[in-house]
Tab-separated table of C-alpha atoms (C1' of nucleotides) in Angstrom:
chain	number	residue	atom	x	y	z
K	1	MET	CA	72.741	244.110	202.568
K	2	ALA	CA	73.944	245.458	205.933
K	3	ARG	CA	70.072	247.009	205.949
K	4	ARG	CA	69.738	249.300	209.128
K	5	LYS	CA	66.262	248.288	210.453
K	6	ASP	CA	64.151	250.168	212.604
K	7	HIS	CA	64.582	248.671	215.966
K	8	SER	CA	65.517	250.855	218.773
K	9	ARG	CA	68.214	249.493	221.417
K	10	GLU	CA	65.329	248.479	223.545
K	11	GLU	CA	63.486	246.716	220.931
K	12	LEU	CA	66.356	244.612	219.891
K	13	LYS	CA	66.863	243.855	223.459
K	14	GLU	CA	63.535	242.504	223.839
K	15	LEU	CA	63.935	240.705	220.429
K	16	ILE	CA	67.084	239.159	221.458
K	17	LEU	CA	65.682	238.294	225.031
K	18	SER	CA	62.481	236.980	223.740
K	19	ALA	CA	64.423	234.766	221.030
K	20	ALA	CA	66.385	233.181	223.513
K	21	TRP	CA	63.172	232.483	225.682
K	22	ASP	CA	61.834	230.160	222.802
K	23	ILE	CA	65.109	228.796	222.313
K	24	ILE	CA	65.709	227.591	225.703
K	25	ALA	CA	61.955	226.422	225.663
K	26	SER	CA	62.380	224.274	222.644
K	27	GLY	CA	65.991	222.967	222.951
K	28	GLY	CA	67.206	223.499	226.578
K	29	VAL	CA	69.909	226.053	227.334
K	30	SER	CA	72.729	224.247	225.544
K	31	LYS	CA	71.090	225.357	222.175
K	32	LEU	CA	71.265	228.851	223.232
K	33	THR	CA	74.072	230.331	220.904
K	34	ALA	CA	74.753	233.717	219.571
K	35	ARG	CA	74.175	231.983	215.969
K	36	GLU	CA	70.908	230.458	216.889
K	37	ILE	CA	69.531	233.703	218.345
K	38	GLY	CA	71.004	235.540	215.247
K	39	LYS	CA	69.046	233.466	213.171
K	40	LYS	CA	65.584	233.633	214.810
K	41	ILE	CA	65.862	237.484	214.672
K	42	GLY	CA	67.377	238.068	211.493
K	43	TYR	CA	70.297	239.604	212.331
K	44	VAL	CA	74.073	238.541	212.563
K	45	PRO	CA	75.648	236.905	215.849
K	46	GLY	CA	78.015	240.027	216.331
K	47	THR	CA	74.925	242.607	216.654
K	48	ILE	CA	73.883	240.627	219.886
K	49	TYR	CA	77.162	242.161	221.271
K	50	ASN	CA	76.350	245.642	220.999
K	51	ILE	CA	73.438	245.035	223.174
K	52	PHE	CA	74.921	242.701	225.565
K	53	PRO	CA	78.851	242.404	226.623
K	54	SER	CA	78.587	238.541	226.720
K	55	MET	CA	76.578	235.713	226.226
K	56	GLU	CA	76.891	235.177	229.881
K	57	VAL	CA	75.441	238.587	230.830
K	58	LEU	CA	72.632	237.559	228.218
K	59	GLN	CA	72.045	234.362	230.167
K	60	LEU	CA	71.720	236.447	233.420
K	61	HIS	CA	68.867	238.426	231.741
K	62	VAL	CA	67.173	235.479	230.946
K	63	ASN	CA	67.610	234.235	234.260
K	64	ALA	CA	66.190	237.317	235.548
K	65	ARG	CA	63.077	236.768	233.560
K	66	THR	CA	62.789	233.183	234.715
K	67	LEU	CA	62.851	234.559	238.421
K	68	LYS	CA	60.609	237.180	237.684
K	69	LEU	CA	57.964	234.479	236.172
K	70	LEU	CA	58.554	232.585	239.240
K	71	ALA	CA	57.803	235.460	241.421
K	72	GLU	CA	54.696	236.141	239.816
K	73	LYS	CA	53.475	232.754	240.079
K	74	LEU	CA	54.360	232.320	243.987
K	75	GLY	CA	52.637	235.877	244.434
K	76	LYS	CA	49.753	234.708	243.140
K	77	VAL	CA	49.496	231.329	245.095
K	78	THR	CA	50.064	233.180	248.218
K	79	GLU	CA	47.306	235.767	247.567
K	80	LYS	CA	44.773	232.972	246.806
K	81	GLY	CA	45.543	230.924	250.097
K	82	ARG	CA	45.214	234.119	252.327
K	83	GLY	CA	42.612	232.800	255.038
K	84	THR	CA	43.869	229.080	255.081
K	85	PRO	CA	45.937	227.620	257.768
K	86	LEU	CA	49.531	228.244	257.889
K	87	GLU	CA	50.436	224.818	256.975
K	88	ALA	CA	48.352	224.570	253.856
K	89	ARG	CA	49.462	227.734	252.469
K	90	LEU	CA	53.149	226.716	253.168
K	91	ILE	CA	52.669	223.453	251.255
K	92	GLY	CA	50.547	225.187	248.536
K	93	LEU	CA	53.188	227.534	248.065
K	94	ALA	CA	56.133	224.857	247.650
K	95	ARG	CA	53.818	222.840	245.342
K	96	ALA	CA	53.612	226.105	243.318
K	97	TYR	CA	57.684	225.828	243.201
K	98	LEU	CA	57.762	222.529	242.177
K	99	ALA	CA	54.937	222.910	239.502
K	100	PHE	CA	57.081	225.692	238.252
K	101	ALA	CA	60.364	223.614	237.919
K	102	GLN	CA	58.811	220.863	236.139
K	103	THR	CA	56.563	223.367	233.662
K	104	TYR	CA	59.566	225.452	233.064
K	105	ARG	CA	62.094	222.767	233.662
K	106	PRO	CA	64.951	224.069	231.053
K	107	PHE	CA	64.669	227.761	232.548
K	108	TRP	CA	64.669	226.331	235.838
K	109	MET	CA	67.897	224.310	235.562
K	110	ALA	CA	69.582	227.537	233.660
K	111	LEU	CA	69.494	229.141	236.886
K	112	PHE	CA	71.783	226.612	238.339
K	113	ALA	CA	73.607	225.737	235.303
K	114	ASN	CA	77.204	227.222	234.962
K	115	ASP	CA	78.767	229.483	237.590
K	116	LEU	CA	77.814	233.151	237.152
K	117	THR	CA	78.563	233.958	240.921
K	118	ASP	CA	80.953	236.419	240.181
K	119	LEU	CA	78.987	238.004	237.209
K	120	LYS	CA	75.839	238.250	239.562
K	121	GLN	CA	77.683	240.691	242.257
K	122	THR	CA	78.517	243.198	239.259
K	123	GLN	CA	74.970	243.096	238.413
K	124	SER	CA	72.984	244.380	241.108
K	125	TRP	CA	69.446	244.192	239.784
K	126	TYR	CA	69.944	240.569	239.678
K	127	GLY	CA	69.821	240.480	243.411
K	128	GLN	CA	66.555	242.127	243.419
K	129	ALA	CA	64.952	239.533	241.561
K	130	ILE	CA	66.072	236.864	243.842
K	131	GLU	CA	64.687	238.831	246.587
K	132	GLU	CA	61.248	238.664	245.185
K	133	VAL	CA	61.454	235.025	244.612
K	134	PHE	CA	61.809	234.974	248.725
K	135	LEU	CA	59.358	237.330	249.199
K	136	PRO	CA	55.846	235.360	249.483
K	137	LEU	CA	57.079	232.812	252.125
K	138	GLU	CA	58.150	235.934	253.915
K	139	THR	CA	54.626	237.540	253.489
K	140	ILE	CA	53.287	234.377	254.710
K	141	LEU	CA	55.099	234.294	257.792
K	142	ARG	CA	54.313	237.652	258.848
K	143	GLU	CA	50.982	237.392	258.187
K	144	GLU	CA	50.450	234.177	260.192
K	145	CYS	CA	52.912	234.503	262.606
K	146	PRO	CA	53.273	238.063	263.556
K	147	ASP	CA	55.126	237.950	266.676
K	148	ASN	CA	57.787	235.870	265.535
K	149	PRO	CA	60.959	238.318	265.259
K	150	SER	CA	62.940	236.136	262.683
K	151	VAL	CA	60.281	235.992	260.343
K	152	ARG	CA	62.925	236.914	257.580
K	153	GLU	CA	65.491	234.452	258.377
K	154	ASP	CA	63.227	231.954	259.105
K	155	SER	CA	61.752	232.279	255.517
K	156	HIS	CA	65.325	232.107	254.189
K	157	ILE	CA	65.726	228.789	256.051
K	158	LEU	CA	62.314	226.897	254.906
K	159	TRP	CA	62.559	228.356	251.491
K	160	SER	CA	66.083	227.023	250.850
K	161	SER	CA	64.950	223.693	252.273
K	162	VAL	CA	62.099	223.477	249.981
K	163	HIS	CA	64.680	224.310	247.123
K	164	GLY	CA	66.969	221.578	248.345
K	165	ILE	CA	64.618	218.982	248.166
K	166	THR	CA	63.325	219.860	245.190
K	167	TYR	CA	66.560	220.454	243.243
K	168	LEU	CA	67.830	216.678	244.629
K	169	TRP	CA	64.629	215.182	243.871
K	170	ALA	CA	64.115	216.836	240.462
K	171	THR	CA	67.952	216.309	239.218
K	172	GLY	CA	67.889	212.775	240.367
K	173	LYS	CA	70.515	213.500	243.413
K	174	MET	CA	68.785	212.215	245.663
K	175	PRO	CA	68.954	208.376	246.751
K	176	PRO	CA	65.605	206.398	246.215
K	177	ALA	CA	63.300	205.915	249.105
K	178	LYS	CA	63.591	202.307	250.208
K	179	GLU	CA	60.102	202.206	251.496
K	180	SER	CA	57.767	200.225	249.346
K	181	HIS	CA	54.921	202.244	249.792
K	182	VAL	CA	55.964	203.911	246.659
K	183	LYS	CA	55.988	202.222	243.146
K	184	LYS	CA	59.448	203.862	242.163
K	185	THR	CA	58.735	203.413	238.520
K	186	SER	CA	55.218	205.516	238.251
K	187	SER	CA	56.047	209.051	238.193
K	188	ALA	CA	52.775	209.570	240.103
K	189	GLY	CA	54.379	207.627	243.228
K	190	LYS	CA	57.634	209.723	242.368
K	191	LYS	CA	55.903	212.863	243.080
K	192	ALA	CA	53.986	211.181	246.030
K	193	GLU	CA	57.693	211.099	247.354
K	194	TRP	CA	58.182	214.758	247.108
K	195	GLU	CA	55.037	215.512	248.450
K	196	ARG	CA	55.650	213.483	251.735
K	197	MET	CA	59.086	214.881	252.138
K	198	VAL	CA	57.973	218.578	251.788
K	199	THR	CA	54.750	218.068	253.876
K	200	ARG	CA	56.867	216.559	256.620
K	201	LEU	CA	59.183	219.545	256.064
K	202	VAL	CA	56.815	222.307	256.682
K	203	GLY	CA	54.940	220.155	259.371
K	204	VAL	CA	58.144	220.067	261.297
K	205	PHE	CA	58.828	223.531	260.620
K	206	CYS	CA	55.562	224.964	261.716
K	207	ALA	CA	55.576	223.001	265.019
K	208	ALA	CA	58.142	225.047	266.340
S	1	MET	CA	106.235	209.780	217.397
S	2	ALA	CA	103.322	207.479	217.739
S	3	ARG	CA	105.269	205.643	220.698
S	4	ARG	CA	103.060	203.498	222.536
S	5	LYS	CA	103.502	204.078	226.255
S	6	ASP	CA	103.547	201.243	228.662
S	7	HIS	CA	100.007	202.410	230.444
S	8	SER	CA	97.684	199.859	230.845
S	9	ARG	CA	93.908	201.038	230.080
S	10	GLU	CA	93.576	201.196	233.973
S	11	GLU	CA	96.535	203.437	234.528
S	12	LEU	CA	95.769	205.585	231.877
S	13	LYS	CA	92.307	206.228	233.211
S	14	GLU	CA	93.704	207.041	236.300
S	15	LEU	CA	96.231	209.427	234.602
S	16	ILE	CA	93.461	211.008	233.141
S	17	LEU	CA	91.371	211.501	236.165
S	18	SER	CA	93.725	212.519	237.931
S	19	ALA	CA	95.068	215.307	235.465
S	20	ALA	CA	91.213	216.138	235.189
S	21	TRP	CA	91.294	216.632	239.278
S	22	ASP	CA	94.211	218.763	239.068
S	23	ILE	CA	92.925	220.804	236.215
S	24	ILE	CA	89.774	221.449	238.060
S	25	ALA	CA	91.623	222.391	241.362
S	26	SER	CA	93.630	225.049	239.734
S	27	GLY	CA	91.193	226.739	236.990
S	28	GLY	CA	87.628	225.450	237.858
S	29	VAL	CA	85.534	222.855	235.499
S	30	SER	CA	85.647	225.304	232.941
S	31	LYS	CA	89.375	224.563	231.952
S	32	LEU	CA	88.700	221.017	232.102
S	33	THR	CA	89.033	220.306	228.317
S	34	ALA	CA	90.323	217.368	226.265
S	35	ARG	CA	93.198	219.256	224.919
S	36	GLU	CA	94.292	220.323	228.671
S	37	ILE	CA	94.148	216.675	229.791
S	38	GLY	CA	96.015	215.507	226.749
S	39	LYS	CA	99.041	217.978	227.430
S	40	LYS	CA	99.273	217.286	230.869
S	41	ILE	CA	99.213	213.490	230.664
S	42	GLY	CA	101.628	213.541	227.273
S	43	TYR	CA	98.716	212.365	225.140
S	44	VAL	CA	96.721	213.491	222.306
S	45	PRO	CA	93.288	214.491	223.111
S	46	GLY	CA	91.580	211.941	221.007
S	47	THR	CA	93.276	209.149	222.879
S	48	ILE	CA	91.050	210.276	225.929
S	49	TYR	CA	88.276	208.855	223.726
S	50	ASN	CA	89.675	205.318	223.997
S	51	ILE	CA	88.860	205.388	227.797
S	52	PHE	CA	85.601	207.470	227.724
S	53	PRO	CA	83.230	208.097	225.279
S	54	SER	CA	82.601	211.716	225.726
S	55	MET	CA	83.760	214.007	228.181
S	56	GLU	CA	80.671	214.334	229.608
S	57	VAL	CA	81.121	210.689	231.090
S	58	LEU	CA	84.532	211.836	232.053
S	59	GLN	CA	83.036	214.705	233.734
S	60	LEU	CA	80.531	212.054	235.574
S	61	HIS	CA	83.827	210.183	237.027
S	62	VAL	CA	85.449	213.114	238.300
S	63	ASN	CA	82.013	213.813	240.092
S	64	ALA	CA	81.993	210.384	241.513
S	65	ARG	CA	85.340	210.885	243.022
S	66	THR	CA	84.025	214.255	244.542
S	67	LEU	CA	81.213	212.674	246.036
S	68	LYS	CA	83.508	209.806	247.598
S	69	LEU	CA	85.739	212.249	248.942
S	70	LEU	CA	82.688	214.133	250.595
S	71	ALA	CA	81.340	210.885	251.542
S	72	GLU	CA	84.590	209.926	253.482
S	73	LYS	CA	84.878	213.228	255.753
S	74	LEU	CA	81.329	212.909	256.262
S	75	GLY	CA	81.861	209.504	257.559
S	76	LYS	CA	84.846	210.667	259.722
S	77	VAL	CA	82.989	213.493	261.332
S	78	THR	CA	80.135	211.178	262.270
S	79	GLU	CA	82.328	208.485	263.612
S	80	LYS	CA	84.120	211.115	265.910
S	81	GLY	CA	80.900	212.618	267.214
S	82	ARG	CA	79.824	209.392	268.794
S	83	GLY	CA	78.659	209.708	272.252
S	84	THR	CA	77.843	213.619	272.017
S	85	PRO	CA	74.398	214.779	271.710
S	86	LEU	CA	72.033	214.477	268.428
S	87	GLU	CA	71.992	218.285	267.707
S	88	ALA	CA	75.705	218.665	268.076
S	89	ARG	CA	76.247	215.637	265.840
S	90	LEU	CA	74.115	217.172	263.410
S	91	ILE	CA	75.366	220.492	263.112
S	92	GLY	CA	78.693	219.096	263.160
S	93	LEU	CA	77.742	217.052	259.921
S	94	ALA	CA	76.351	220.400	258.459
S	95	ARG	CA	79.172	221.922	259.276
S	96	ALA	CA	81.790	219.305	257.745
S	97	TYR	CA	79.394	219.900	254.377
S	98	LEU	CA	80.084	223.243	254.428
S	99	ALA	CA	83.794	222.927	255.108
S	100	PHE	CA	84.084	220.481	251.956
S	101	ALA	CA	81.799	222.872	249.776
S	102	GLN	CA	84.399	225.937	250.516
S	103	THR	CA	87.425	223.849	250.655
S	104	TYR	CA	86.830	221.911	247.170
S	105	ARG	CA	84.695	224.654	245.878
S	106	PRO	CA	85.289	223.808	242.012
S	107	PHE	CA	84.507	220.291	242.325
S	108	TRP	CA	81.689	220.971	244.610
S	109	MET	CA	80.244	223.235	241.882
S	110	ALA	CA	80.788	220.577	239.227
S	111	LEU	CA	78.419	218.286	240.754
S	112	PHE	CA	75.683	220.796	240.049
S	113	ALA	CA	76.955	222.291	236.979
S	114	ASN	CA	75.480	221.281	233.464
S	115	ASP	CA	72.482	218.903	233.328
S	116	LEU	CA	73.873	215.118	233.616
S	117	THR	CA	70.215	213.946	234.668
S	118	ASP	CA	69.792	211.615	231.763
S	119	LEU	CA	73.623	210.540	231.790
S	120	LYS	CA	73.364	209.750	235.395
S	121	GLN	CA	70.590	207.050	234.873
S	122	THR	CA	72.636	204.993	232.322
S	123	GLN	CA	75.407	205.154	234.537
S	124	SER	CA	74.176	203.021	237.760
S	125	TRP	CA	77.272	203.497	239.958
S	126	TYR	CA	76.771	206.984	240.267
S	127	GLY	CA	73.536	206.347	242.490
S	128	GLN	CA	75.725	204.488	244.638
S	129	ALA	CA	78.299	207.182	245.175
S	130	ILE	CA	75.391	209.449	245.787
S	131	GLU	CA	73.899	207.094	248.403
S	132	GLU	CA	76.808	206.896	250.508
S	133	VAL	CA	76.801	210.827	250.867
S	134	PHE	CA	73.671	210.633	252.241
S	135	LEU	CA	74.647	207.606	254.696
S	136	PRO	CA	76.464	209.359	257.506
S	137	LEU	CA	73.132	211.463	258.525
S	138	GLU	CA	71.081	208.417	258.011
S	139	THR	CA	73.593	206.420	260.762
S	140	ILE	CA	73.338	209.425	263.321
S	141	LEU	CA	69.646	209.094	263.047
S	142	ARG	CA	69.299	205.371	263.422
S	143	GLU	CA	71.794	205.518	266.169
S	144	GLU	CA	70.129	208.358	267.972
S	145	CYS	CA	66.254	207.827	267.245
S	146	PRO	CA	66.183	204.137	267.207
S	147	ASP	CA	62.356	203.892	267.284
S	148	ASN	CA	61.741	206.742	264.266
S	149	PRO	CA	60.228	204.529	261.503
S	150	SER	CA	60.910	207.135	258.673
S	151	VAL	CA	64.672	207.545	259.528
S	152	ARG	CA	65.575	207.085	256.009
S	153	GLU	CA	63.383	209.575	254.534
S	154	ASP	CA	64.162	212.270	257.375
S	155	SER	CA	67.391	211.985	256.747
S	156	HIS	CA	67.112	212.639	252.972
S	157	ILE	CA	65.019	215.663	254.201
S	158	LEU	CA	67.402	217.027	256.737
S	159	TRP	CA	70.202	216.603	254.248
S	160	SER	CA	68.628	218.056	251.188
S	161	SER	CA	67.533	221.086	253.395
S	162	VAL	CA	70.919	221.743	254.423
S	163	HIS	CA	72.131	221.199	250.966
S	164	GLY	CA	69.632	223.870	249.944
S	165	ILE	CA	70.905	226.357	252.462
S	166	THR	CA	74.137	225.767	251.702
S	167	TYR	CA	74.237	225.953	247.889
S	168	LEU	CA	72.018	229.193	247.950
S	169	TRP	CA	74.183	230.796	250.475
S	170	ALA	CA	77.502	230.014	248.700
S	171	THR	CA	76.393	230.730	245.503
S	172	GLY	CA	74.933	233.951	246.093
S	173	LYS	CA	71.064	233.258	245.458
S	174	MET	CA	70.113	233.965	248.904
S	175	PRO	CA	68.862	237.462	249.759
S	176	PRO	CA	70.890	239.150	252.487
S	177	ALA	CA	69.662	238.963	256.001
S	178	LYS	CA	68.618	242.657	256.709
S	179	GLU	CA	69.005	242.099	260.451
S	180	SER	CA	72.061	244.495	261.684
S	181	HIS	CA	73.737	241.892	263.984
S	182	VAL	CA	75.636	240.808	261.103
S	183	LYS	CA	78.347	243.031	259.121
S	184	LYS	CA	77.337	242.033	255.538
S	185	THR	CA	80.544	242.478	254.353
S	186	SER	CA	83.065	240.682	256.597
S	187	SER	CA	83.138	236.850	255.565
S	188	ALA	CA	83.083	235.889	259.068
S	189	GLY	CA	80.026	237.653	259.518
S	190	LYS	CA	78.254	235.871	256.441
S	191	LYS	CA	79.423	232.392	257.607
S	192	ALA	CA	77.704	233.159	260.966
S	193	GLU	CA	74.805	233.757	259.013
S	194	TRP	CA	74.945	230.140	257.359
S	195	GLU	CA	75.298	228.848	261.176
S	196	ARG	CA	72.465	230.602	262.293
S	197	MET	CA	70.197	229.298	259.837
S	198	VAL	CA	71.514	225.343	260.069
S	199	THR	CA	71.381	225.490	263.784
S	200	ARG	CA	67.917	226.868	263.752
S	201	LEU	CA	66.949	224.390	261.006
S	202	VAL	CA	68.537	221.306	262.999
S	203	GLY	CA	66.963	222.650	266.002
S	204	VAL	CA	63.631	222.660	264.412
S	205	PHE	CA	63.953	219.140	263.279
S	206	CYS	CA	64.978	217.655	266.447
S	207	ALA	CA	62.175	219.284	268.217
S	208	ALA	CA	59.970	217.021	266.110
P	1	DA	C1'	113.843	184.878	213.554
P	2	DC	C1'	110.403	186.389	210.295
P	3	DT	C1'	105.505	187.391	208.970
P	4	DT	C1'	101.188	188.374	210.152
P	5	DT	C1'	97.804	190.149	213.124
P	6	DA	C1'	95.768	193.052	216.744
P	7	DT	C1'	95.700	197.324	219.229
P	8	DA	C1'	97.413	201.907	220.878
P	9	DT	C1'	98.009	206.380	219.352
P	10	DT	C1'	98.661	209.953	216.352
P	11	DG	C1'	97.535	214.080	213.676
P	12	DA	C1'	94.746	216.087	210.749
P	13	DA	C1'	90.240	217.323	209.869
P	14	DC	C1'	85.192	218.831	210.860
P	15	DG	C1'	81.768	221.293	212.365
P	16	DT	C1'	80.587	224.613	216.332
P	17	DT	C1'	81.253	227.738	219.854
P	18	DG	C1'	82.339	232.890	221.722
P	19	DT	C1'	84.000	236.957	220.427
P	20	DT	C1'	86.762	240.835	218.020
P	21	DC	C1'	87.031	244.187	214.291
P	22	DA	C1'	87.504	246.599	209.833
P	23	DT	C1'	84.677	247.558	206.521
P	24	DT	C1'	80.261	248.813	204.396
P	25	DA	C1'	75.382	250.865	204.752
P	26	DT	C1'	72.409	253.763	206.655
P	27	DT	C1'	70.854	257.856	209.332
P	28	DT	C1'	71.629	262.021	211.675
P	29	DT	C1'	73.993	266.735	212.081
P	30	DT	C1'	76.129	270.286	209.791
G	1	DA	C1'	75.111	268.208	199.860
G	2	DA	C1'	78.800	267.152	202.948
G	3	DA	C1'	80.067	265.043	206.947
G	4	DA	C1'	79.902	263.048	211.263
G	5	DA	C1'	77.766	259.432	213.707
G	6	DT	C1'	75.852	255.096	214.200
G	7	DA	C1'	74.110	250.350	213.054
G	8	DA	C1'	74.990	245.987	210.920
G	9	DT	C1'	77.705	243.069	208.491
G	10	DG	C1'	80.837	239.239	207.506
G	11	DA	C1'	84.922	237.548	207.871
G	12	DA	C1'	88.160	236.037	210.734
G	13	DC	C1'	90.420	234.199	215.053
G	14	DA	C1'	90.935	230.817	218.751
G	15	DA	C1'	89.365	227.076	221.148
G	16	DC	C1'	86.207	223.160	222.145
G	17	DG	C1'	84.191	218.086	221.375
G	18	DT	C1'	84.656	214.279	218.353
G	19	DT	C1'	85.766	211.431	214.540
G	20	DC	C1'	88.754	208.343	211.825
G	21	DA	C1'	92.448	207.176	208.324
G	22	DA	C1'	96.896	206.393	208.920
G	23	DT	C1'	100.959	204.941	211.669
G	24	DA	C1'	103.604	202.880	214.744
G	25	DT	C1'	104.336	199.228	218.329
G	26	DA	C1'	103.015	195.135	220.277
G	27	DA	C1'	101.544	190.512	220.452
G	28	DA	C1'	100.797	186.116	218.181
G	29	DG	C1'	101.349	182.815	214.796
G	30	DT	C1'	104.645	180.108	211.954
DNA sequence: ACTTTATATTGAACGTTGTTCATTATTTTT
DNA sequence: AAAAATAATGAACAACGTTCAATATAAAGT
């Protein structure tokens, strides 16, 4: 045993992160353990510590992948919407965010699980990944409202708001709408609630 | 040993939750363990399982306390602001939320750490605790905009938005404002960023 | 008052986790 | 071919949530 494989440091890093991705995809972030990764890639858990200093840092790298994927999806939607009215573009972007949160739920949840606030500040590349998630909205606002001097801050406000609505809604931390025009049980009805909220938010925001 | 103490089930529950509170206050939610609670209250960890079925449920009860405390603070601010203009009241409420998030940070973070989404739906009392956090804003909107037919949903939208801004901002998930009118390093400057964002959000919202 | 039943608490155990590190196996350099 | 450097291992550690038979105490029955 103790057979030294032909994996460069970079290949091993890729192997580990890829395995981590699969684990989260099939079992959620709570199943992401050093031993489970080791089992998947045919290494012993300790090997991971040759590449990553801790599981927390590894998690941060997975999160960076999630953010990158999200940024890509948002970027595509943004491009495709070019030429359509502002409000439609914003709602389309928000919809893309919701779709991502639902499709990649375990990864999306992992972005907010655990408190990696301190850690993030030591890993500067992470800030760039965040930046790129916010960028598509900023781009739209720049294109559609070229004379707005506070585009950047506005984009942060609107994006954070959409996130807040989506997060509380998707994690069940939002009180149910009392209105009866939604069947509370049906998931289509539930999604309609989100849709109305975001549409209204964007509408209000565009009016200003 | 094995001395049976004079603590009713209710007293014990209170002891446990109170100890849990202290532990989180001084060391963050990651220090909240059955063994640590046991040490604090002079019981063995297993005793906790006579009262709570799991540490997750215990955490949910702590969260309910946090929400209750938050709701109280928001309620007070709401009452005190009665008679002042709408926009000032909304901003005051948002400020109170930020103050809470900062003062009780470990507790506030615990509300969003871990995924208790499934669990929450089995514990119906938790929904009520959430409801009461949203209530103050709904009250304000009802008082100030009595002829708005969608007050409830509007309050959800605005509150979620404020939360989204505060959350991303406080956890370092917001990209820095490029504008130079803030010294990025000073915490006063940082807070000013939050202040501007929320003020603008509320302003935009009120205009509609 | 004594015995029996019920209950509260314990202590030890199990399986799992992140993490460390001396040892071993392999590659690279001399 | 020997020596130095590196990669991977396996075993160990402490701490975690959780379970449960054993035990000590209180309450109930006689």
